[in-house]
CSV table of C-alpha atoms in Angstrom, one decimal:
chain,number,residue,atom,x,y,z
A,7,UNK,CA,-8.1,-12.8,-3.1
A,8,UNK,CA,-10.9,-11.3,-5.4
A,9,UNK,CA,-10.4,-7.6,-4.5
A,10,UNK,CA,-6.5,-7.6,-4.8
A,11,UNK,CA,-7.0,-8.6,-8.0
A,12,UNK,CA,-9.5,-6.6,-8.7
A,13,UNK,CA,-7.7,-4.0,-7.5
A,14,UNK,CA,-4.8,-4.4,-9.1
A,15,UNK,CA,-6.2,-4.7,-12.4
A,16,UNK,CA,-7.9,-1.2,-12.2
A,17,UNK,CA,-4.8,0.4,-11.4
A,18,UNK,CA,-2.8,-1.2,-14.4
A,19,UNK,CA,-5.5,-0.4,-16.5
A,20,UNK,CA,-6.4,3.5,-15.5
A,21,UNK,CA,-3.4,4.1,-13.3
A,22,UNK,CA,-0.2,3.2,-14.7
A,23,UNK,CA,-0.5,4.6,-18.2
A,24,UNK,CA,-0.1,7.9,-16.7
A,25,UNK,CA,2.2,6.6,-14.3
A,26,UNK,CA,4.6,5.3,-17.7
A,27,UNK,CA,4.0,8.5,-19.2
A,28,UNK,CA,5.6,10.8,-16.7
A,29,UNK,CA,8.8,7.8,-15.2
A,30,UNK,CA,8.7,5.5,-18.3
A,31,UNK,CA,11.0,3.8,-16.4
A,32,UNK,CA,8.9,3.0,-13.4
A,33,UNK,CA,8.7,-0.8,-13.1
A,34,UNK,CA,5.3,-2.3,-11.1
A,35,UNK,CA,5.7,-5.4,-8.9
A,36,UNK,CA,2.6,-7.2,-7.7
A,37,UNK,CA,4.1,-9.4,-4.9
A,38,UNK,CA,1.7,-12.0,-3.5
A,39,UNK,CA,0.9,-16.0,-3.4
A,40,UNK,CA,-1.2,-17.7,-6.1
A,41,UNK,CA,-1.9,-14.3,-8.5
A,42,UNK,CA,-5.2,-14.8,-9.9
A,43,UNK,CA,-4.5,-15.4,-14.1
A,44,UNK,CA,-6.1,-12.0,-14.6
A,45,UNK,CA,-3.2,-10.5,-12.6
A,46,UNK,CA,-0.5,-12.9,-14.0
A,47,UNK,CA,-1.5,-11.9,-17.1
A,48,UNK,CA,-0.6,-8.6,-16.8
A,49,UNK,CA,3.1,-9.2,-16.6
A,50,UNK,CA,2.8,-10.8,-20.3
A,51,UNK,CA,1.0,-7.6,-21.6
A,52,UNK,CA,3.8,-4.9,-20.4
A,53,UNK,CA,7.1,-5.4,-19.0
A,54,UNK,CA,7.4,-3.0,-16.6
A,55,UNK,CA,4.9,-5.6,-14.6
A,56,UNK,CA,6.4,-7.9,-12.5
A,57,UNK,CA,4.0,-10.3,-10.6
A,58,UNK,CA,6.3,-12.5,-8.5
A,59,UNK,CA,3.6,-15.3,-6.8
A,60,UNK,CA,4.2,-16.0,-3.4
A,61,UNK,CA,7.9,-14.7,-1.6
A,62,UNK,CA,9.2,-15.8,1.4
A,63,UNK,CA,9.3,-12.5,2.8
A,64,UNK,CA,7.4,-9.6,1.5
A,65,UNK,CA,9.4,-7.5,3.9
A,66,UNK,CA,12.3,-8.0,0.8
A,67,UNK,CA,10.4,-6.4,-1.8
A,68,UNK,CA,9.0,-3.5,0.7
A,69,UNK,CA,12.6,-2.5,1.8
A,70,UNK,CA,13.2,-1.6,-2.4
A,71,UNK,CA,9.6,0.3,-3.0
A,72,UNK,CA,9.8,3.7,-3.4
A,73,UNK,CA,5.9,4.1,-3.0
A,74,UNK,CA,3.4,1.5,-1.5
A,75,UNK,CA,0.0,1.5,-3.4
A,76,UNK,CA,-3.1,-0.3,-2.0
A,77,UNK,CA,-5.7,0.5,-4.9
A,78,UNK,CA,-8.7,-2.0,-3.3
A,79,UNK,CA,-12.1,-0.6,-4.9
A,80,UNK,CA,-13.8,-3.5,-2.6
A,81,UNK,CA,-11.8,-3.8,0.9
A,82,UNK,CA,-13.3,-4.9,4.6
A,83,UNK,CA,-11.4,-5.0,8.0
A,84,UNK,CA,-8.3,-3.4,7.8
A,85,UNK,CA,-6.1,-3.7,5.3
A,86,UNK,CA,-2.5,-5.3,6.2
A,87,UNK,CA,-1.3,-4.6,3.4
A,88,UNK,CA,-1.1,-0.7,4.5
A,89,UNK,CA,0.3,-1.7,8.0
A,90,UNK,CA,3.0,-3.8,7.1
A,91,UNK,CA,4.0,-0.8,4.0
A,92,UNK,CA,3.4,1.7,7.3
A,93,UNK,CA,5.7,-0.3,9.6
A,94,UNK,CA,8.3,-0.3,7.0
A,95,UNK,CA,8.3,3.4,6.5
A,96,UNK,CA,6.8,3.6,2.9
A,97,UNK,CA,4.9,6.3,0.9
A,98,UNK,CA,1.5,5.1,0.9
A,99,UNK,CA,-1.1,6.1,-1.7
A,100,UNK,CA,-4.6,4.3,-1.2
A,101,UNK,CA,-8.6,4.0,-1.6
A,102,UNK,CA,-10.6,5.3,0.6
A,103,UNK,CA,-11.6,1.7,0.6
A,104,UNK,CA,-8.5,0.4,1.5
A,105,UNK,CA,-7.4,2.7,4.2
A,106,UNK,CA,-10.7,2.5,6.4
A,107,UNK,CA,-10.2,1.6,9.9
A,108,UNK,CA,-6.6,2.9,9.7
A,109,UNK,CA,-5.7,6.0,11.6
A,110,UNK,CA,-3.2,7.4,9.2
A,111,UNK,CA,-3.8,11.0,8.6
A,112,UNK,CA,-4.7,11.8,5.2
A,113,UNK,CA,-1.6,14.2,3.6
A,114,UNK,CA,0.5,13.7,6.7
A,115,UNK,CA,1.0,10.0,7.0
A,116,UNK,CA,-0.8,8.7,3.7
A,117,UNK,CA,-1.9,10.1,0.2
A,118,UNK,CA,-6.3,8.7,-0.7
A,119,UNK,CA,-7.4,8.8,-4.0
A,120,UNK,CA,-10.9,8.3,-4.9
A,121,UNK,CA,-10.5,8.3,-8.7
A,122,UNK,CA,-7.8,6.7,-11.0
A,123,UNK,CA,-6.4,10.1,-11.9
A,124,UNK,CA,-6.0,11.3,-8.5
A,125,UNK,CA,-4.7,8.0,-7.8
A,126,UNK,CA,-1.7,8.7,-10.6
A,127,UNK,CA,-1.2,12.3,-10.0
A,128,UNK,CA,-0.2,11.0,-6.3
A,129,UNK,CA,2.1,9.0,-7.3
A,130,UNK,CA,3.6,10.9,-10.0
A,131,UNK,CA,4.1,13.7,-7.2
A,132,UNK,CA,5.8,11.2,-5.1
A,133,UNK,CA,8.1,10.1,-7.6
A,134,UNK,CA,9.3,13.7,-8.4
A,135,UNK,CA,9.2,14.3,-4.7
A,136,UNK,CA,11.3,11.5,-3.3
A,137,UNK,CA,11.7,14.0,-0.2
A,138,UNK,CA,7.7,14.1,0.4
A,139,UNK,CA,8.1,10.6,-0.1
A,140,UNK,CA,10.6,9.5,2.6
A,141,UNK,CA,9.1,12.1,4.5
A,142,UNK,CA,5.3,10.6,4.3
A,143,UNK,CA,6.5,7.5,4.9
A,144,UNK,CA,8.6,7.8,8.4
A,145,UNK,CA,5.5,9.4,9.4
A,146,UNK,CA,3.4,6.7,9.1
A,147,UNK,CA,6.0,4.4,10.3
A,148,UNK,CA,5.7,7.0,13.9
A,149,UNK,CA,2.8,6.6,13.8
A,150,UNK,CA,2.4,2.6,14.0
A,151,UNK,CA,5.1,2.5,16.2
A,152,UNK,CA,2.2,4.6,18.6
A,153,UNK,CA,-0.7,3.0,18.0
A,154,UNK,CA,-0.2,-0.4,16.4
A,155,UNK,CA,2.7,-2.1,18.2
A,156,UNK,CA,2.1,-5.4,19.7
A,157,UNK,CA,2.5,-3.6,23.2
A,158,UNK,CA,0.1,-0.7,22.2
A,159,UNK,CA,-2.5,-3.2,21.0
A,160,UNK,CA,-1.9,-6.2,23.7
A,161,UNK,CA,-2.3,-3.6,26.7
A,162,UNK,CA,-6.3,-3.2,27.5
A,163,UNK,CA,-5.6,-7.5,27.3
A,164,UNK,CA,-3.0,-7.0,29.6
A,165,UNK,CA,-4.6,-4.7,31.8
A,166,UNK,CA,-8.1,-7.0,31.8
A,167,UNK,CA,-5.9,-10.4,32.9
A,168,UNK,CA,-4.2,-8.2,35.4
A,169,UNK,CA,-7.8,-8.0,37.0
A,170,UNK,CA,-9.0,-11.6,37.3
């Protein structure tokens, strides 16, 4: 998809310099089917890129992410991508782009950045903060256990078919 690509490409390219420079041992996966070749190319250019193609289960790479980035400069509907890293109790650091339409509180549940050094200092924080980050994280897992469960989101359907 355009965007992730898009999107991924401006974060290697203003993000993760400063990223290297503070944990030069911070290693980047891009996990997703069919990478566009701008994105696979990436890997090539720096090691500390890994772009996997598709998985069988993102859920696999998730469980070992210390943060969860969704760096979309174009994004529309809401972004799954946040969900399923909220649901797994991950650090999220996003676009305002990218987190429209979710209801994660900004500083309590999920870190926005509007610009790439904001983007990286957010990060950074996290990974000398791994206590923030756990801490971020089960909040915004609470908080789609509330309001995004299949229950939560299925009941007005329920409550309409109980009706006719």
């Amino acid at each position: 998809y355009w965007p992730n690509a898009e999107g991924v490409v401006w974060f290697v390219e203003n993000c993760w310099p400063l990223i290297k420079k503070a944990f030069p041992k911070t290693v980047f996966y891009v996990v997703g089917k069919d990478p566009l070749p701008e994105v696979s190319t990436l890997a090539q250019k720096d090691t500390s890129i890994i772009v996997t193609g598709f998985v069988k289960d993102t859920r696999d790479y998730l469980a070992l992410a210390d943060i969860c980035i969704a760096p979309l400069q174009l994004a529309r509907g809401i972004q799954n991508k946040i969900l399923e890293a909220a649901a797994m109790g991950k650090a999220i650091v996003a676009t305002p782009q990218a987190a429209e339409g979710i209801s994660l509180l900004e500083e309590k549940e999920i870190l926005i950045a509007k610009n790439p050094q904001v983007f990286a200092e957010k990060i950074v924080e996290l990974l000398r903060n791994p206590k923030k980050a756990r801490l971020l994280g089960r909040k915004a897992r609470l908080k789609m256990e509330k309001n995004y469960s299949w229950e939560k989101k299925l009941a007005p359907l329920k409550e309409y078919l109980s009706r006719i």
